[in-house]
PDB file of C-alpha atoms in Angstrom:
ATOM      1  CA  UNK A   1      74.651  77.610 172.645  1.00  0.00           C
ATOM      2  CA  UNK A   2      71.639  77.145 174.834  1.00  0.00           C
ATOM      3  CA  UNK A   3      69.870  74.004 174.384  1.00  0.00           C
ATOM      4  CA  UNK A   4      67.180  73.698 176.548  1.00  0.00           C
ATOM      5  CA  UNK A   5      64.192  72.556 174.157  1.00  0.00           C
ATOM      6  CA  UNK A   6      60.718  74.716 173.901  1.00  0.00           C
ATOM      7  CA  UNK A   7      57.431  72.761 172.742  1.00  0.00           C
ATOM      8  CA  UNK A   8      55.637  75.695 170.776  1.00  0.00           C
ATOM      9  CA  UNK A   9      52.265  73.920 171.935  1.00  0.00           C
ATOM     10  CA  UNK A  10      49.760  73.558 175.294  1.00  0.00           C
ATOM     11  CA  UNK A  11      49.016  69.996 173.377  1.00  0.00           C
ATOM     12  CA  UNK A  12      49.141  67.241 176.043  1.00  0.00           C
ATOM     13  CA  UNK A  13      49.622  65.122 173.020  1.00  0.00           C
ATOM     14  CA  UNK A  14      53.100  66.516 172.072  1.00  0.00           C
ATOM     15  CA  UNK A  15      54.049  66.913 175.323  1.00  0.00           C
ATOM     16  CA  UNK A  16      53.574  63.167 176.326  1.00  0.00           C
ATOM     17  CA  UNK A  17      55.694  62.503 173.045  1.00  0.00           C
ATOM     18  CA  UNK A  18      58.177  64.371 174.102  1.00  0.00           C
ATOM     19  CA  UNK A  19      58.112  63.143 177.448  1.00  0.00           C
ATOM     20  CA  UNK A  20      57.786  59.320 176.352  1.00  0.00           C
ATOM     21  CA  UNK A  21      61.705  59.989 174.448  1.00  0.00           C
ATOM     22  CA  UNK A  22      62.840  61.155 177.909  1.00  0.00           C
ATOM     23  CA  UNK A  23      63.057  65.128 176.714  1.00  0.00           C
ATOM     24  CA  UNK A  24      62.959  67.922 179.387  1.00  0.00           C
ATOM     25  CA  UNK A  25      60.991  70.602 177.539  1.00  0.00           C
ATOM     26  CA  UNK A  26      59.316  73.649 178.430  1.00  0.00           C
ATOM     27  CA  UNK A  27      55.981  75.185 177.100  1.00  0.00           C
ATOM     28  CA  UNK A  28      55.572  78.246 175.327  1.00  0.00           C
ATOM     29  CA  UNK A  29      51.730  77.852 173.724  1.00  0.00           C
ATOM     30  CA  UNK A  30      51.694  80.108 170.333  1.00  0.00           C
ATOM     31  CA  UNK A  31      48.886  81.358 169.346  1.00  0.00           C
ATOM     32  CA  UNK A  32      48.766  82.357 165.443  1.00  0.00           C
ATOM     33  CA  UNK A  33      46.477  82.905 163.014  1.00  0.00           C
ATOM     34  CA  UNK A  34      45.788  79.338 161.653  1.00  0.00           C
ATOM     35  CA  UNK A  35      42.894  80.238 158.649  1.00  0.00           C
ATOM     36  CA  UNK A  36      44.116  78.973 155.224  1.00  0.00           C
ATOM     37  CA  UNK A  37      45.342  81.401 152.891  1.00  0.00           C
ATOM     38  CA  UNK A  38      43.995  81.733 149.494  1.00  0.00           C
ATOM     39  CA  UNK A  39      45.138  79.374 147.151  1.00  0.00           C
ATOM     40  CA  UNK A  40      47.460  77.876 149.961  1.00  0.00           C
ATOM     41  CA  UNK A  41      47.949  73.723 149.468  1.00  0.00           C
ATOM     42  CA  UNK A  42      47.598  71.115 152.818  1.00  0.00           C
ATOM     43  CA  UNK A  43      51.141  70.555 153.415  1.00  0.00           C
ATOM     44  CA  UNK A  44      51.950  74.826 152.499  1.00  0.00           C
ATOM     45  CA  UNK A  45      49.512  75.609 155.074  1.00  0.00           C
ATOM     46  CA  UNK A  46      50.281  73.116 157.783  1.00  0.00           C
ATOM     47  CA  UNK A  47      54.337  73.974 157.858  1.00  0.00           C
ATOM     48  CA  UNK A  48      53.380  77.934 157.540  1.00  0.00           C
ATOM     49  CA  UNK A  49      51.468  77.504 160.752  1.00  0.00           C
ATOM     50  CA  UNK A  50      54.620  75.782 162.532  1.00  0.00           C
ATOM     51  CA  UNK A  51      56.742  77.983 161.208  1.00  0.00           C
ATOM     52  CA  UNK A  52      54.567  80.753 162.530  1.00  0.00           C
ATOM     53  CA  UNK A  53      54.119  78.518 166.021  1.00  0.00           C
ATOM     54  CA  UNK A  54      57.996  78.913 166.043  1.00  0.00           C
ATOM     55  CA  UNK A  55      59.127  82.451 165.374  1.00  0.00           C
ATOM     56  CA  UNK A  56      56.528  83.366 168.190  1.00  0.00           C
ATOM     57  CA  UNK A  57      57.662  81.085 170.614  1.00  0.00           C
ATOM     58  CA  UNK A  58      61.172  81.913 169.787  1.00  0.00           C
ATOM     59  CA  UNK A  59      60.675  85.719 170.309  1.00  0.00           C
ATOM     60  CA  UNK A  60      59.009  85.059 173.255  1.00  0.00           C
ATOM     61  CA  UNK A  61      62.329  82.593 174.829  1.00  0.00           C
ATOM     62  CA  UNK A  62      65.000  84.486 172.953  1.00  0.00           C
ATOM     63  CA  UNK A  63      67.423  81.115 173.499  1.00  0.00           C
ATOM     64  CA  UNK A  64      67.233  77.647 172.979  1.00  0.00           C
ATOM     65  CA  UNK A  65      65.675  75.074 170.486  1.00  0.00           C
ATOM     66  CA  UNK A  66      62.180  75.449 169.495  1.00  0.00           C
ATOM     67  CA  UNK A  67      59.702  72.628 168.215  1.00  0.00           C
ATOM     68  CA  UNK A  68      56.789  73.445 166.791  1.00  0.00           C
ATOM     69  CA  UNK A  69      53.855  71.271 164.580  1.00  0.00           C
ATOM     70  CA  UNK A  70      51.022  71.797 162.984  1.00  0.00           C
ATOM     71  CA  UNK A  71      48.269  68.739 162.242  1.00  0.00           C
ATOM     72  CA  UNK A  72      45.405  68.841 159.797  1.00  0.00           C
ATOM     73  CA  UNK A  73      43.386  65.970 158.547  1.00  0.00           C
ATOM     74  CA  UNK A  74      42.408  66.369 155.122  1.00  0.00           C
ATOM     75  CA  UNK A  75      39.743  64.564 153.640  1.00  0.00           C
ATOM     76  CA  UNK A  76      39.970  64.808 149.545  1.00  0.00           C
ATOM     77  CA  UNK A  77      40.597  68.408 149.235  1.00  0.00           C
ATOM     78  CA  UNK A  78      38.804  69.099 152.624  1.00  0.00           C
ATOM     79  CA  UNK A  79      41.070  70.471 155.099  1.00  0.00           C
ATOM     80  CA  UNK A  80      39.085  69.167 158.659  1.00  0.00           C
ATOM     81  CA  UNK A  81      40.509  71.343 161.895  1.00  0.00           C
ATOM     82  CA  UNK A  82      38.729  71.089 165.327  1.00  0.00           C
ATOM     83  CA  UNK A  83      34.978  70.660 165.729  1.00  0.00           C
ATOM     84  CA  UNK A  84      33.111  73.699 167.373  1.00  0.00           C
ATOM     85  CA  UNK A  85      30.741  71.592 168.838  1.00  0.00           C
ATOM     86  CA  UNK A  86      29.617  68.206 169.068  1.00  0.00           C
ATOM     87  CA  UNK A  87      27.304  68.641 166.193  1.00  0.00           C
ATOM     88  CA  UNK A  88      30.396  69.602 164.068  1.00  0.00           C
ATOM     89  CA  UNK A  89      32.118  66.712 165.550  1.00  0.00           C
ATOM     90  CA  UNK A  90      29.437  64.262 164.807  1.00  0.00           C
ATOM     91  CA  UNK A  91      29.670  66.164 161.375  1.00  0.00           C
ATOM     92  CA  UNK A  92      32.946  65.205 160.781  1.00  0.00           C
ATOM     93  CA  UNK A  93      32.974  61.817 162.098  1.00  0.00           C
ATOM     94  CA  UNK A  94      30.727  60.779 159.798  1.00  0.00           C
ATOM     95  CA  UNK A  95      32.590  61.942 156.879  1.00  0.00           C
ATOM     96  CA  UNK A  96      35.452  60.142 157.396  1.00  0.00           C
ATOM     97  CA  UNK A  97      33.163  57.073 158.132  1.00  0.00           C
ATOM     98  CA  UNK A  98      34.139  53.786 155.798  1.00  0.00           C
ATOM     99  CA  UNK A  99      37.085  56.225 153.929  1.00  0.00           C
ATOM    100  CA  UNK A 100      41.051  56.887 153.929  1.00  0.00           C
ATOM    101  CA  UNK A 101      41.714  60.233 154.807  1.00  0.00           C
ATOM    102  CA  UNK A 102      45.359  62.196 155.010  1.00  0.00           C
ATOM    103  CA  UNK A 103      46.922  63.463 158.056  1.00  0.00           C
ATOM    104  CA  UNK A 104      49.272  66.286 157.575  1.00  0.00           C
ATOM    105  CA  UNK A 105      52.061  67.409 160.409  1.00  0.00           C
ATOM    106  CA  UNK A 106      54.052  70.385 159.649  1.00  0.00           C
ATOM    107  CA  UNK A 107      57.273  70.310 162.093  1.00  0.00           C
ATOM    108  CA  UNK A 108      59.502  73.097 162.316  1.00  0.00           C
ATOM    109  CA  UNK A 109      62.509  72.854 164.409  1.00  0.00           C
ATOM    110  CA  UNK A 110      64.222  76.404 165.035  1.00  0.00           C
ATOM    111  CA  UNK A 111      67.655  77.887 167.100  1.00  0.00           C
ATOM    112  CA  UNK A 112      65.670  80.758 169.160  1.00  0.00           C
ATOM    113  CA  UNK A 113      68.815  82.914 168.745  1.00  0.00           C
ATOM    114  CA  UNK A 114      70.223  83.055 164.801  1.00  0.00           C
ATOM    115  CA  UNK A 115      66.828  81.950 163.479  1.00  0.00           C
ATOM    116  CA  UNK A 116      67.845  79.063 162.025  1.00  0.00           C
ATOM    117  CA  UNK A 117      65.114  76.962 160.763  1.00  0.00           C
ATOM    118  CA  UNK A 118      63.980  73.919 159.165  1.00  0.00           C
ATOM    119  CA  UNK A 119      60.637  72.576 158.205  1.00  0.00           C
ATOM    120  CA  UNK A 120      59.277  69.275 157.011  1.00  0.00           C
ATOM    121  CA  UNK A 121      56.139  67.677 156.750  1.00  0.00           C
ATOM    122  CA  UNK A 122      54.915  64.222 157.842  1.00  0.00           C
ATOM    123  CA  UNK A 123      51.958  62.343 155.817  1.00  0.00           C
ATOM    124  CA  UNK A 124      50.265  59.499 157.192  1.00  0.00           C
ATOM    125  CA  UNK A 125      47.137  57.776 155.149  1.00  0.00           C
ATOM    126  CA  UNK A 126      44.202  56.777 157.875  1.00  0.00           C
ATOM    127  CA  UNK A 127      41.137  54.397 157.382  1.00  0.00           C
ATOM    128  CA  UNK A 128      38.215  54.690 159.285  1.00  0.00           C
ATOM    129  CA  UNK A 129      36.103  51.711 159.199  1.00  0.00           C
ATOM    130  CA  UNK A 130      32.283  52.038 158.569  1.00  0.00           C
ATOM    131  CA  UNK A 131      31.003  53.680 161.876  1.00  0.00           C
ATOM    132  CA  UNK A 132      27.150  53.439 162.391  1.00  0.00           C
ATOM    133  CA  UNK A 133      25.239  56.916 163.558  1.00  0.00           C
ATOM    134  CA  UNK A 134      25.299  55.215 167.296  1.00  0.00           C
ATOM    135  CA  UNK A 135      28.975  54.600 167.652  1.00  0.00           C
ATOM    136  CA  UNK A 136      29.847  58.156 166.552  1.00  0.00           C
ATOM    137  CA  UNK A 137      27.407  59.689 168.999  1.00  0.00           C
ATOM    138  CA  UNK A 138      28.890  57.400 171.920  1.00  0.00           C
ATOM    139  CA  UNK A 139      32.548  58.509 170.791  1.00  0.00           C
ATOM    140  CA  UNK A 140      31.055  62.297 170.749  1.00  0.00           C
ATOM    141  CA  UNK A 141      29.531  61.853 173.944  1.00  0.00           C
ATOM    142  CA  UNK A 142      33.034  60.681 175.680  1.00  0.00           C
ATOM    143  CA  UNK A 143      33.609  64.709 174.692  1.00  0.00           C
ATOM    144  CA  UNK A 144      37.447  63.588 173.209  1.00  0.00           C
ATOM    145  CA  UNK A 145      37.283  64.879 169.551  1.00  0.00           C
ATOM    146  CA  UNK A 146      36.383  68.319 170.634  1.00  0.00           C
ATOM    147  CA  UNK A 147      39.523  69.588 170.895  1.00  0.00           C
ATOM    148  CA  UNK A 148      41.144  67.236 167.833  1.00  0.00           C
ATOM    149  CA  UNK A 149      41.587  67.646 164.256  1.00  0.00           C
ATOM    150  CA  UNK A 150      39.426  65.911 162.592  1.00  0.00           C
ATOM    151  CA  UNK A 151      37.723  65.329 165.590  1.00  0.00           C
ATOM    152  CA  UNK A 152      39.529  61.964 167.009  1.00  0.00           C
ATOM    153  CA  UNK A 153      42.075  61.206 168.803  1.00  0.00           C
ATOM    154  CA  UNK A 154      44.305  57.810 167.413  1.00  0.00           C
ATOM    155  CA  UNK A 155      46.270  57.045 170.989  1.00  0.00           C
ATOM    156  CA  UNK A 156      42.328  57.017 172.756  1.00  0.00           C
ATOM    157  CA  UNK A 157      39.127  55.798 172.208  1.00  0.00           C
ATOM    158  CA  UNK A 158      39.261  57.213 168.743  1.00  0.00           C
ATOM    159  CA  UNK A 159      41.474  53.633 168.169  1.00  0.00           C
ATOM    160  CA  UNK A 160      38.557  51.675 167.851  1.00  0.00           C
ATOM    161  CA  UNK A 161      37.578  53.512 164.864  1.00  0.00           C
ATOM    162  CA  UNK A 162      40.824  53.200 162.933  1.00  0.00           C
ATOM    163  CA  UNK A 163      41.016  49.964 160.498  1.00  0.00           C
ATOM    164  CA  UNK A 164      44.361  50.657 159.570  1.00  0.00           C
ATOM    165  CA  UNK A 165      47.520  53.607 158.751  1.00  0.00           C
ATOM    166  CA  UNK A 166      50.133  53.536 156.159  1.00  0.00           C
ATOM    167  CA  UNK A 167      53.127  56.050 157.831  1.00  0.00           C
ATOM    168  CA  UNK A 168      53.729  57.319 161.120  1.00  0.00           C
ATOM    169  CA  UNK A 169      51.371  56.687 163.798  1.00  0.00           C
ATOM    170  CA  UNK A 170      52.995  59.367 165.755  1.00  0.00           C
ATOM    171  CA  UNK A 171      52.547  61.593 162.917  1.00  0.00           C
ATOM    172  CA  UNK A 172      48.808  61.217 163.740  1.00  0.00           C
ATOM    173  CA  UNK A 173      49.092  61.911 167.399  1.00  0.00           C
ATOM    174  CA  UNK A 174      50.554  64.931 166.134  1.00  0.00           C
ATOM    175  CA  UNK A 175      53.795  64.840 166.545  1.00  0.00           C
ATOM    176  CA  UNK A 176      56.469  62.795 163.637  1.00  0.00           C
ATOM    177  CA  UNK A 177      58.868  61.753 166.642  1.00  0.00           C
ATOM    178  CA  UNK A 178      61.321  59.863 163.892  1.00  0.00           C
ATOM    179  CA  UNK A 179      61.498  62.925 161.676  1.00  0.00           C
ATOM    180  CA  UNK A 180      62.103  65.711 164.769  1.00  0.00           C
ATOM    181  CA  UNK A 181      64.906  62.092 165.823  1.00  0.00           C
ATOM    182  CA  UNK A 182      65.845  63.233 162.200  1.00  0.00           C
ATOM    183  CA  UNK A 183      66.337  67.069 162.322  1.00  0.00           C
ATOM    184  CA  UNK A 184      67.290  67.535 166.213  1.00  0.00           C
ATOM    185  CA  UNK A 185      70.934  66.593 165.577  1.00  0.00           C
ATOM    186  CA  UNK A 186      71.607  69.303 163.175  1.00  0.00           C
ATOM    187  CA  UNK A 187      70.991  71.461 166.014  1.00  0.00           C
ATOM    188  CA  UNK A 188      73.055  69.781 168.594  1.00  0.00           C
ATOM    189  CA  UNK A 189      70.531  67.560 169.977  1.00  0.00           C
ATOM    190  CA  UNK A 190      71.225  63.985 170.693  1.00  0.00           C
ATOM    191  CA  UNK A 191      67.894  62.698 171.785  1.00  0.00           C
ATOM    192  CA  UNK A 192      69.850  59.272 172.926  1.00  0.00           C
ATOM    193  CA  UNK A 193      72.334  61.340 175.644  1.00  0.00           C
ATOM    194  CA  UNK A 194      69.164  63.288 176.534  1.00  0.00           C
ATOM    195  CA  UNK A 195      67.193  60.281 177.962  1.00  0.00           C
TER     196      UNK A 195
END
């Protein structure tokens, strides 16, 4: 069996992740549909989305082992994606000022060729500490949440605004490198004979 690894994702976040573990990957961005479904839960919705991620990806390589992850951060019952704009990031931002919010990584890990698949999720609690109207417009203005859930970035400047995590902090980068350590062997991946 092939197993050359394929990052489902144009992230530069995953693929420094990967990188950082010594992995020679290749790229296959997968575009999918990523609205929530009606009455679809955080963690249904963010592995759905991998999953989807995957099986495109996979059709698209036809060999090989695919990773794929989704991240949301959810704030109570609010599912936060990317800002539009820097309004929407300022929006945001200011939300998760002074609270604990969720982040949510669905990782699916699939063998291009029979199909075989398995999903997980990662959750990692995040507080913010109290941000004044200033800071968040500085962090805004840097333009780095624009293209981030929940419009920050953890491994950036978006560190000064984190008090403190319970879980993984990869998990918030957006990519749970100890549960893909996890899964990766069942497919005949030793990440330590890869480095």
């Amino acid at each position: 069996m092939d197993k050359s690894i394929i990052l489902a994702s144009n992230s530069p976040r995953r693929q420094e992740l990967l990188r950082q573990i010594g992995v020679t990957f290749t790229s296959y961005p997968a575009d999918v549909d990523e609205r929530i479904l009606p009455g679809e839960g955080a963690e249904e919705y963010a592995v759905r989305v991998a999953h989807d991620k995957a099986c495109v990806a996979a059709k698209r390589a036809g060999t090989g082992i695919i990773i794929a992850a989704d991240t949301i951060v959810l704030l109570g019952t609010t599912v936060l994606g990317k800002p539009v704009d820097s309004w929407d990031a300022e929006r945001m931002l200011g939300m998760l000022s002074g609270k604990m919010h969720t982040v949510i990584t669905g990782l699916a890990v699939m063998d291009a060729a029979t199909g075989r698949t398995q999903t997980r999720v990662a959750i990692t609690k995040v507080w913010f500490r109290n941000l004044t109207p200033e800071e968040i417009a500085s962090y805004v203005a840097t333009g780095e949440p624009l293209d981030k859930a929940g419009a920050y970035g953890i491994q950036e400047k978006g560190s000064l605004l984190v008090q403190k995590i319970d879980g993984c902090y990869f998990n918030v980068v957006g990519l749970p490198l100890s549960m893909l350590g996890e899964i990766l062997p069942d497919f005949g991946v030793n990440l330590f004979e890869r480095c």
